[in-house]
Structure formats: structure tokens, C-alpha cells
Amino acid sequence: MTNSKRFIQRLSQLVALPSISCTSAEWDMSNRAVIDQLASWLEPLGFSCEIQELPDNKANLIATLGSGSGGLVLSGHTDTVPCNPERWDQDPFTLRDSNNRFYGLGATDMKGFFPVALAAIENLGEQLQKLKQPLIILATADEESSMSGARALAEAGKPKARYAVIGEPTGMRPIRMHKGITMASVRIQGLAGHSSNPALGHNALETMHEVLGELLAFRGELQKQHQHTGFEVQVPTLNPGYIHGGDNPNRICGHCEMHFDLRPLPGMHIDELHKQLADRLLPIGHRCNTPITLTRLIGDIEPFEEPATSALVQIAEKLTGNPSESAAFATEAPFLQALGMQTIVMGPGSINQAHQPNEYIEHSEIQPAIDAIQALILRCCNE
Ligand SMILES: [Zn+2]
């Protein structure tokens, strides 16, 4: 079978295996079929495949060829976001080859990366068995929802190599930094009563007014203290995105709840930010007799930055001819970097096609990506 036929066959097989991950249980699916499919391709190439089981019938795959303290991890997530099939022009789970593009759910984000990596590996021919350092294919679960796959890897302390490249769609531009993300709720417990006499209750909405003021002041201070010219939005952001409280104009508001996200720059630490938030907001609750509860809504993703001077950044810049830059989206990179690996994000396809109906990857992006990954393996695994 020719290389391109094999590529198409593999991509269509992966697209045909639904592996949606979602924080709402009605959409959430197992990724196990994708993991097993990848293992069945990698084992005959000499990789030893370790499947790390996770709750809800999910799994990570760590496929390792060779041994040593250096080497390269090529990492991708096996899940996709949910899709709205009624907004697609085709079945999202059937790969369609049209307009010099492959259409299908996950074609670009990011099932397409695995056949690219496999083609790069096969193109190495005899050189594959002669690599001096390990080559590891990592396939993770739940990147699009909880990042439970990457969290489990960080906890287990594996895999380990010198370098890690996450093949998210970046048009093969090396991404060496992105902001972190944390989301929190503020719940204010007041005391309801008849509005004609304010002494009959404690108004949670009035406390929220103070809380919002404090939160925006905090944001202003953070933005004065922290700037990074490597980002399109050069300051940390904080967005109040949800509020609900009270029930009637003639009733003292007994309860109010607000949710916000906070996106810190590299160098800021999420635990420290939450400590500062608690120090600033909780006293308002005490003063107003309206206790405040702060709760984190999701697992945090720390900000990520790989230094411009790191060897992997320089290798990737030289190989692709593209300067490294920042991304506006968060990835599993901080988890892999925390394992001690130099880490970047770089893969074929465009993030503009991700999470969209009629998601596609351009034919023209595939061969250059295969060539670049092949060169990257030779460079990183022969040190
Ligand atoms: Zn992705």
C-alpha cells in the first residue's frame, strides 16, 4: 500500500471511532477504541505499549521504542469535542476527501496527528531500529474536557524523555507558551426578608456589588504588575461570566452566585492567585454578615512557557523555518513540562478549523508535517 493510501485509511479509521469527551455526562464517551487502534499499529513497528487505565473506561497509551535517558515524546489527545451533526454537511464520523481537504470530526484536532507520526516513523525504515534514544508515542484521554489523562500522567511521573512535542494544530509553528486557566464561583449566603425593613435580612446582592468591585480592582492590579509582549492579549484576564441572585424586588436577596475565569501569564501561580482572592473577598462576607464560599470549578491548567533558548525550541524553529510564538489556547504542555521535559506544541492543521462543523485538514499540510516530524525524530533521538 502506498504511504498516502495508508495515511488515508488510518485517518478514516480514527475518525470513525467516536471518542467525544465532555464535562456533561450525556455527551461523554470512552476513548478506549482509539487507544487500542493506535496500539495495534505501533506494536508491529516494535513499540512496547503500556495502557494506563483511567476512570470511566478511559485510558492513556504510552508506546515506547528503545531506551535511554533522552529521546522524544510525540503526544496527541485521542478525544474530540462534541459536535452538532445537524450543522455538518456530512456524517462527522465518515472521512470525506474533497476540495483537497480531508473532512471529519478530529481531522485537524487532532486525530490527524497520529497518522502523520506513524508515516514519519515508517519512513525512517532501517534508521528506526538504530535510534540512540527512545521514541515515545503518547496518546491521552480527556484533553478537551478535564485533562484527566495528562493529570494522571503527571501523577504517575511518566513518560520521561528529554523532549516532548504535542501535535496540536499550529500550522507547524512551534508554540512555546500559553496562558493558564482557572475558573471559580463566588457564593454569597445572605438572609431573605421583607424589603420594607432592611434590618430583617442581609442582602447578598449588595455584598456581591462589593465583591465585584474588589474583583475588578484585583484584575487592574494584576494587569499593572504582569505584562508579556509575547501574547496578543499582553495582560492576565479575569472575566465575570455568570451571575444569579435573588427572586423578587420586594424581597431582601438571600443568595447570590457569580462565576469567573482567570487566565494568568507565565510566571504567575494559580494557587497563589486563589490565596490572594480569598484574602480579599472573604473579609467582605464577614463584614456584611453574608458568608462567602469560593470554589474552583474545574481542574486548573497552569500557564506554560518554554524558554526561547531551550534546545527543543531552537531545533523546531530551524527545522520548520517558523519562529516560535504563543497560543491563545491552553494545552497539556504544562503537565508534560512538569515531568521534566523540554516541551513545545507543534502540529499540522489550523486551530481555526478545530471545534467547528465541517472540520478539515488540508492535503497540502500533511507531507510537510510528516517530513518535519521525521527530521525531528532523527535529530532528537540520535543525540
Ligand atoms: Zn486539541
Tab-separated table of C-alpha atoms and ligand atoms in Angstrom:
chain	number	residue	atom	x	y	z
A	1	MET	CA	0.000	0.000	0.000
A	2	THR	CA	1.366	3.436	-0.807
A	3	ASN	CA	2.082	5.810	2.027
A	4	SER	CA	-0.727	8.167	1.168
A	5	LYS	CA	-3.276	5.338	0.920
A	6	ARG	CA	-2.195	4.085	4.318
A	7	PHE	CA	-2.443	7.597	5.748
A	8	ILE	CA	-5.999	7.993	4.455
A	9	GLN	CA	-7.007	4.580	5.726
A	10	ARG	CA	-5.638	5.291	9.184
A	11	LEU	CA	-7.206	8.721	9.433
A	12	SER	CA	-10.594	7.379	8.336
A	13	GLN	CA	-10.358	4.555	10.898
A	14	LEU	CA	-9.590	7.011	13.719
A	15	VAL	CA	-12.350	9.431	12.670
A	16	ALA	CA	-14.801	6.509	12.573
A	17	LEU	CA	-14.150	5.700	16.239
A	18	PRO	CA	-16.203	8.233	18.234
A	19	SER	CA	-14.257	9.451	21.294
A	20	ILE	CA	-16.027	12.606	22.416
A	21	SER	CA	-15.058	13.897	25.831
A	22	CYS	CA	-17.267	16.360	27.615
A	23	THR	CA	-17.815	17.616	31.139
A	24	SER	CA	-21.525	16.885	30.764
A	25	ALA	CA	-22.041	13.148	31.161
A	26	GLU	CA	-24.680	12.795	28.438
A	27	TRP	CA	-22.064	13.531	25.710
A	28	ASP	CA	-19.024	11.895	27.318
A	29	MET	CA	-17.635	8.713	25.699
A	30	SER	CA	-14.788	6.256	26.205
A	31	ASN	CA	-11.607	6.783	24.141
A	32	ARG	CA	-10.598	3.155	24.529
A	33	ALA	CA	-11.224	2.121	20.922
A	34	VAL	CA	-8.819	4.815	19.663
A	35	ILE	CA	-6.159	3.757	22.182
A	36	ASP	CA	-6.458	0.096	21.132
A	37	GLN	CA	-6.332	1.020	17.448
A	38	LEU	CA	-3.138	3.047	17.926
A	39	ALA	CA	-1.526	0.244	19.934
A	40	SER	CA	-2.368	-2.221	17.158
A	41	TRP	CA	-0.438	-0.052	14.680
A	42	LEU	CA	2.538	0.676	16.943
A	43	GLU	CA	3.220	-2.826	18.284
A	44	PRO	CA	4.188	-4.328	14.901
A	45	LEU	CA	6.662	-1.438	14.491
A	46	GLY	CA	8.469	-2.601	17.636
A	47	PHE	CA	6.888	-0.290	20.214
A	48	SER	CA	6.038	-1.709	23.620
A	49	CYS	CA	2.599	-0.443	24.513
A	50	GLU	CA	1.590	0.414	28.056
A	51	ILE	CA	-2.067	1.283	28.567
A	52	GLN	CA	-2.749	3.407	31.632
A	53	GLU	CA	-6.343	2.785	32.706
A	54	LEU	CA	-8.378	5.755	33.916
A	55	PRO	CA	-11.873	6.002	35.440
A	56	ASP	CA	-14.943	5.815	33.136
A	57	ASN	CA	-13.313	3.324	30.749
A	58	LYS	CA	-10.793	5.903	29.532
A	59	ALA	CA	-7.100	5.317	29.005
A	60	ASN	CA	-3.737	6.784	28.028
A	61	LEU	CA	-1.291	4.951	25.768
A	62	ILE	CA	2.469	5.125	26.290
A	63	ALA	CA	4.156	3.382	23.357
A	64	THR	CA	7.938	3.187	23.709
A	65	LEU	CA	10.646	2.184	21.263
A	66	GLY	CA	14.151	1.900	22.642
A	67	SER	CA	15.542	3.030	25.960
A	68	GLY	CA	17.764	5.695	27.442
A	69	SER	CA	17.591	8.902	29.398
A	70	GLY	CA	16.997	11.228	26.418
A	71	GLY	CA	14.704	10.903	23.461
A	72	LEU	CA	11.444	12.336	22.233
A	73	VAL	CA	7.778	12.091	23.176
A	74	LEU	CA	5.285	12.744	20.369
A	75	SER	CA	2.000	13.400	22.084
A	76	GLY	CA	-1.583	13.734	20.975
A	77	HIS	CA	-5.013	13.604	22.557
A	78	THR	CA	-7.406	10.914	21.404
A	79	ASP	CA	-10.661	12.678	22.296
A	80	THR	CA	-12.639	15.222	20.310
A	81	VAL	CA	-15.122	17.859	21.349
A	82	PRO	CA	-18.844	17.092	20.926
A	83	CYS	CA	-20.228	18.012	17.510
A	84	ASN	CA	-23.571	19.171	16.174
A	85	PRO	CA	-24.159	16.691	13.332
A	86	GLU	CA	-27.087	18.784	12.026
A	87	ARG	CA	-24.667	21.619	11.272
A	88	TRP	CA	-22.329	19.369	9.282
A	89	ASP	CA	-22.696	18.755	5.521
A	90	GLN	CA	-21.806	15.089	6.097
A	91	ASP	CA	-21.571	12.408	8.774
A	92	PRO	CA	-18.811	13.748	11.118
A	93	PHE	CA	-17.530	10.186	11.684
A	94	THR	CA	-17.031	9.354	7.987
A	95	LEU	CA	-13.858	10.803	6.486
A	96	ARG	CA	-14.605	12.668	3.241
A	97	ASP	CA	-11.922	13.575	0.709
A	98	SER	CA	-12.998	16.698	-1.162
A	99	ASN	CA	-11.611	20.124	-2.259
A	100	ASN	CA	-8.081	18.896	-1.452
A	101	ARG	CA	-9.142	18.503	2.160
A	102	PHE	CA	-9.998	15.631	4.482
A	103	TYR	CA	-13.210	16.375	6.360
A	104	GLY	CA	-14.195	14.641	9.603
A	105	LEU	CA	-14.502	15.182	13.359
A	106	GLY	CA	-10.959	15.303	14.748
A	107	ALA	CA	-9.316	15.519	11.289
A	108	THR	CA	-7.311	18.517	12.482
A	109	ASP	CA	-7.869	18.477	16.294
A	110	MET	CA	-6.177	16.133	16.481
A	111	LYS	CA	-6.612	12.596	15.258
A	112	GLY	CA	-4.747	13.612	12.084
A	113	PHE	CA	-1.504	13.917	14.027
A	114	PHE	CA	-1.279	10.175	14.708
A	115	PRO	CA	-1.189	9.013	11.052
A	116	VAL	CA	1.334	11.807	10.424
A	117	ALA	CA	3.565	10.495	13.228
A	118	LEU	CA	3.114	6.891	12.043
A	119	ALA	CA	4.065	7.827	8.475
A	120	ALA	CA	7.158	9.671	9.765
A	121	ILE	CA	8.119	6.574	11.783
A	122	GLU	CA	7.622	4.209	8.841
A	123	ASN	CA	9.588	6.488	6.515
A	124	LEU	CA	12.607	6.052	8.791
A	125	GLY	CA	12.938	2.475	7.559
A	126	GLU	CA	16.070	0.857	8.941
A	127	GLN	CA	17.037	4.019	10.790
A	128	LEU	CA	14.135	3.405	13.191
A	129	GLN	CA	15.798	0.474	14.941
A	130	LYS	CA	19.103	2.346	15.108
A	131	LEU	CA	17.829	5.354	17.093
A	132	LYS	CA	20.124	6.005	20.043
A	133	GLN	CA	17.445	7.375	22.349
A	134	PRO	CA	13.838	6.323	22.992
A	135	LEU	CA	10.951	7.423	20.814
A	136	ILE	CA	7.655	7.515	22.681
A	137	ILE	CA	4.183	7.944	21.207
A	138	LEU	CA	1.848	9.262	23.868
A	139	ALA	CA	-1.926	9.258	23.363
A	140	THR	CA	-4.009	10.897	26.067
A	141	ALA	CA	-7.616	10.999	27.234
A	142	ASP	CA	-9.914	13.917	28.058
A	143	GLU	CA	-7.791	16.819	26.783
A	144	GLU	CA	-10.926	18.618	25.628
A	145	SER	CA	-12.685	18.295	28.994
A	146	SER	CA	-10.927	17.667	32.320
A	147	MET	CA	-7.395	16.851	31.107
A	148	SER	CA	-7.681	13.792	33.340
A	149	GLY	CA	-5.292	11.897	31.057
A	150	ALA	CA	-2.470	14.427	31.382
A	151	ARG	CA	-3.129	14.802	35.116
A	152	ALA	CA	-2.815	11.023	35.604
A	153	LEU	CA	0.482	11.010	33.715
A	154	ALA	CA	1.863	13.856	35.809
A	155	GLU	CA	0.833	11.975	38.939
A	156	ALA	CA	2.388	8.711	37.743
A	157	GLY	CA	5.607	10.541	36.792
A	158	LYS	CA	5.705	9.276	33.203
A	159	PRO	CA	6.632	9.272	30.433
A	160	LYS	CA	10.112	10.737	30.699
A	161	ALA	CA	12.339	11.868	27.863
A	162	ARG	CA	14.411	14.923	27.087
A	163	TYR	CA	11.905	16.420	24.647
A	164	ALA	CA	8.135	16.434	24.173
A	165	VAL	CA	6.191	17.725	21.176
A	166	ILE	CA	2.411	17.957	21.387
A	167	GLY	CA	0.956	17.801	17.875
A	168	GLU	CA	-1.986	20.177	18.317
A	169	PRO	CA	-2.857	22.065	15.128
A	170	THR	CA	-0.481	25.045	14.916
A	171	GLY	CA	0.304	25.017	11.188
A	172	MET	CA	3.667	23.504	12.246
A	173	ARG	CA	4.584	26.720	14.060
A	174	PRO	CA	6.378	25.944	17.338
A	175	ILE	CA	4.299	27.195	20.267
A	176	ARG	CA	6.365	27.707	23.391
A	177	MET	CA	3.910	29.481	25.681
A	178	HIS	CA	0.281	29.935	26.590
A	179	LYS	CA	-1.694	31.327	29.481
A	180	GLY	CA	-3.122	29.187	32.242
A	181	ILE	CA	-6.762	28.963	33.142
A	182	THR	CA	-8.719	28.656	36.348
A	183	MET	CA	-12.447	29.099	36.957
A	184	ALA	CA	-14.142	29.821	40.241
A	185	SER	CA	-17.510	30.517	41.772
A	186	VAL	CA	-18.318	33.044	44.489
A	187	ARG	CA	-21.391	32.066	46.555
A	188	ILE	CA	-22.781	34.623	48.970
A	189	GLN	CA	-25.197	33.473	51.629
A	190	GLY	CA	-27.446	36.316	52.798
A	191	LEU	CA	-30.698	36.288	54.732
A	192	ALA	CA	-34.015	36.893	52.985
A	193	GLY	CA	-36.677	39.149	54.494
A	194	HIS	CA	-39.317	41.739	53.628
A	195	SER	CA	-37.774	44.584	51.669
A	196	SER	CA	-39.678	47.235	53.637
A	197	ASN	CA	-37.225	46.844	56.541
A	198	PRO	CA	-33.546	46.231	55.709
A	199	ALA	CA	-32.958	45.111	59.318
A	200	LEU	CA	-34.958	41.938	58.606
A	201	GLY	CA	-32.202	40.362	56.496
A	202	HIS	CA	-28.717	40.529	54.951
A	203	ASN	CA	-28.692	41.384	51.286
A	204	ALA	CA	-26.450	39.026	49.271
A	205	LEU	CA	-26.775	41.176	46.143
A	206	GLU	CA	-25.360	44.203	47.931
A	207	THR	CA	-22.426	42.104	49.103
A	208	MET	CA	-21.933	40.921	45.518
A	209	HIS	CA	-21.697	44.541	44.442
A	210	GLU	CA	-18.707	44.947	46.762
A	211	VAL	CA	-17.238	41.619	45.711
A	212	LEU	CA	-17.400	42.569	42.036
A	213	GLY	CA	-15.748	45.889	42.772
A	214	GLU	CA	-12.953	44.151	44.656
A	215	LEU	CA	-12.543	41.571	41.894
A	216	LEU	CA	-12.191	44.234	39.200
A	217	ALA	CA	-9.717	46.150	41.364
A	218	PHE	CA	-7.719	42.938	41.765
A	219	ARG	CA	-7.772	42.485	37.993
A	220	GLY	CA	-6.497	46.022	37.493
A	221	GLU	CA	-3.607	45.427	39.872
A	222	LEU	CA	-2.683	42.126	38.210
A	223	GLN	CA	-2.692	43.803	34.808
A	224	LYS	CA	-0.423	46.576	36.097
A	225	GLN	CA	2.005	44.093	37.637
A	226	HIS	CA	2.104	41.497	34.842
A	227	GLN	CA	2.595	42.032	31.118
A	228	HIS	CA	4.093	39.791	28.456
A	229	THR	CA	4.714	41.143	24.978
A	230	GLY	CA	4.757	37.609	23.536
A	231	PHE	CA	0.959	37.449	23.784
A	232	GLU	CA	-1.728	39.063	21.666
A	233	VAL	CA	-3.542	39.963	24.895
A	234	GLN	CA	-0.492	41.051	26.861
A	235	VAL	CA	-2.046	41.033	30.348
A	236	PRO	CA	-3.729	38.404	32.525
A	237	THR	CA	-7.515	38.490	32.102
A	238	LEU	CA	-10.378	37.974	34.505
A	239	ASN	CA	-13.900	37.674	33.131
A	240	PRO	CA	-17.035	37.639	35.288
A	241	GLY	CA	-19.223	35.415	33.106
A	242	TYR	CA	-22.242	34.322	35.117
A	243	ILE	CA	-24.336	35.781	37.898
A	244	HIS	CA	-27.557	34.762	39.540
A	245	GLY	CA	-29.208	36.030	42.687
A	246	GLY	CA	-32.472	36.842	44.342
A	247	ASP	CA	-36.049	36.331	43.263
A	248	ASN	CA	-38.146	39.444	43.852
A	249	PRO	CA	-37.762	43.227	44.016
A	250	ASN	CA	-39.627	43.269	47.328
A	251	ARG	CA	-37.540	40.597	48.995
A	252	ILE	CA	-34.075	41.027	50.516
A	253	CYS	CA	-31.773	38.932	48.342
A	254	GLY	CA	-30.928	35.774	50.287
A	255	HIS	CA	-28.377	34.216	47.922
A	256	CYS	CA	-26.176	35.310	45.055
A	257	GLU	CA	-23.678	33.379	42.944
A	258	MET	CA	-21.154	34.530	40.358
A	259	HIS	CA	-18.631	32.636	38.188
A	260	PHE	CA	-15.457	33.996	36.610
A	261	ASP	CA	-12.392	32.774	34.800
A	262	LEU	CA	-8.845	33.983	35.339
A	263	ARG	CA	-6.107	33.468	32.741
A	264	PRO	CA	-2.661	34.045	34.236
A	265	LEU	CA	0.532	34.707	32.303
A	266	PRO	CA	3.634	32.508	32.589
A	267	GLY	CA	5.338	33.279	35.875
A	268	MET	CA	2.046	33.619	37.778
A	269	HIS	CA	0.895	30.787	40.034
A	270	ILE	CA	-2.727	29.740	40.267
A	271	ASP	CA	-2.668	28.599	43.914
A	272	GLU	CA	-1.148	31.933	44.924
A	273	LEU	CA	-3.842	33.830	42.981
A	274	HIS	CA	-6.610	31.909	44.750
A	275	LYS	CA	-4.999	32.675	48.093
A	276	GLN	CA	-4.982	36.375	47.250
A	277	LEU	CA	-8.601	36.197	46.108
A	278	ALA	CA	-9.657	34.568	49.383
A	279	ASP	CA	-7.744	37.171	51.400
A	280	ARG	CA	-9.554	39.970	49.581
A	281	LEU	CA	-13.088	38.589	49.251
A	282	LEU	CA	-13.788	36.587	52.415
A	283	PRO	CA	-13.483	39.613	54.773
A	284	ILE	CA	-16.243	41.352	52.796
A	285	GLY	CA	-18.549	38.459	53.662
A	286	HIS	CA	-17.689	38.651	57.347
A	287	ARG	CA	-18.196	42.402	57.491
A	288	CYS	CA	-21.635	42.151	55.816
A	289	ASN	CA	-22.873	39.088	57.743
A	290	THR	CA	-23.121	37.256	54.437
A	291	PRO	CA	-20.648	34.342	54.424
A	292	ILE	CA	-18.788	33.852	51.136
A	293	THR	CA	-17.719	30.494	49.716
A	294	LEU	CA	-15.080	30.353	46.968
A	295	THR	CA	-14.934	27.153	44.915
A	296	ARG	CA	-12.787	26.190	41.939
A	297	LEU	CA	-14.995	24.970	39.103
A	298	ILE	CA	-12.516	22.957	37.026
A	299	GLY	CA	-9.082	21.411	37.358
A	300	ASP	CA	-6.627	24.252	36.807
A	301	ILE	CA	-4.202	24.474	33.916
A	302	GLU	CA	-1.038	26.300	34.840
A	303	PRO	CA	0.474	28.832	32.436
A	304	PHE	CA	3.168	27.382	30.198
A	305	GLU	CA	6.430	28.779	28.904
A	306	GLU	CA	9.408	27.003	27.402
A	307	PRO	CA	12.374	29.393	27.179
A	308	ALA	CA	13.263	30.681	23.707
A	309	THR	CA	16.783	29.458	24.409
A	310	SER	CA	15.775	25.848	25.066
A	311	ALA	CA	17.289	23.332	22.662
A	312	LEU	CA	13.918	21.968	21.529
A	313	VAL	CA	12.591	25.420	20.605
A	314	GLN	CA	15.697	26.083	18.556
A	315	ILE	CA	15.571	22.667	16.863
A	316	ALA	CA	11.907	23.179	15.907
A	317	GLU	CA	12.461	26.733	14.671
A	318	LYS	CA	15.351	25.604	12.498
A	319	LEU	CA	13.524	22.548	11.147
A	320	THR	CA	10.353	24.368	10.169
A	321	GLY	CA	11.726	27.811	9.416
A	322	ASN	CA	8.993	29.207	11.657
A	323	PRO	CA	9.743	31.394	14.682
A	324	SER	CA	8.253	30.209	17.966
A	325	GLU	CA	5.219	32.053	19.304
A	326	SER	CA	2.418	31.948	21.844
A	327	ALA	CA	-1.010	30.351	21.577
A	328	ALA	CA	-4.350	31.692	22.761
A	329	PHE	CA	-5.483	28.205	23.812
A	330	ALA	CA	-4.369	26.027	26.709
A	331	THR	CA	-2.839	22.572	26.204
A	332	GLU	CA	-1.391	19.598	28.067
A	333	ALA	CA	2.074	21.191	27.756
A	334	PRO	CA	2.412	22.325	31.402
A	335	PHE	CA	1.763	18.740	32.558
A	336	LEU	CA	4.435	17.260	30.271
A	337	GLN	CA	6.872	20.060	31.104
A	338	ALA	CA	6.315	19.332	34.816
A	339	LEU	CA	7.646	15.815	34.148
A	340	GLY	CA	10.987	17.428	33.341
A	341	MET	CA	10.781	17.502	29.550
A	342	GLN	CA	11.523	20.431	27.267
A	343	THR	CA	8.076	20.865	25.720
A	344	ILE	CA	6.551	22.613	22.729
A	345	VAL	CA	3.247	22.416	20.867
A	346	MET	CA	3.548	21.917	17.115
A	347	GLY	CA	1.446	20.006	14.632
A	348	PRO	CA	-0.301	20.145	11.266
A	349	GLY	CA	-3.633	21.841	10.647
A	350	SER	CA	-5.138	25.084	11.814
A	351	ILE	CA	-6.791	25.772	15.142
A	352	ASN	CA	-9.343	27.815	13.154
A	353	GLN	CA	-10.826	24.563	11.861
A	354	ALA	CA	-10.932	22.962	15.305
A	355	HIS	CA	-14.201	22.762	17.222
A	356	GLN	CA	-16.135	23.687	14.042
A	357	PRO	CA	-18.706	21.918	11.862
A	358	ASN	CA	-17.062	20.515	8.704
A	359	GLU	CA	-13.671	20.324	10.412
A	360	TYR	CA	-10.940	19.529	7.892
A	361	ILE	CA	-7.217	19.260	7.311
A	362	GLU	CA	-5.675	20.444	4.023
A	363	HIS	CA	-3.922	17.772	1.943
A	364	SER	CA	-1.046	20.214	1.441
A	365	GLU	CA	-0.298	20.304	5.187
A	366	ILE	CA	0.288	16.594	5.541
A	367	GLN	CA	3.510	15.768	3.703
A	368	PRO	CA	5.481	18.752	5.095
A	369	ALA	CA	4.379	17.722	8.592
A	370	ILE	CA	5.475	14.115	8.020
A	371	ASP	CA	8.869	15.344	6.781
A	372	ALA	CA	9.313	17.712	9.736
A	373	ILE	CA	8.351	15.074	12.320
A	374	GLN	CA	10.686	12.589	10.666
A	375	ALA	CA	13.568	15.074	10.854
A	376	LEU	CA	12.649	15.889	14.441
A	377	ILE	CA	12.828	12.206	15.429
A	378	LEU	CA	16.223	11.790	13.784
A	379	ARG	CA	17.527	14.934	15.484
A	380	CYS	CA	16.120	14.280	18.969
A	381	CYS	CA	16.631	10.510	19.192
A	382	ASN	CA	20.212	10.404	17.918
A	383	GLU	CA	21.889	12.630	20.490
B	1	ZN	ZN	-6.718	19.644	20.530
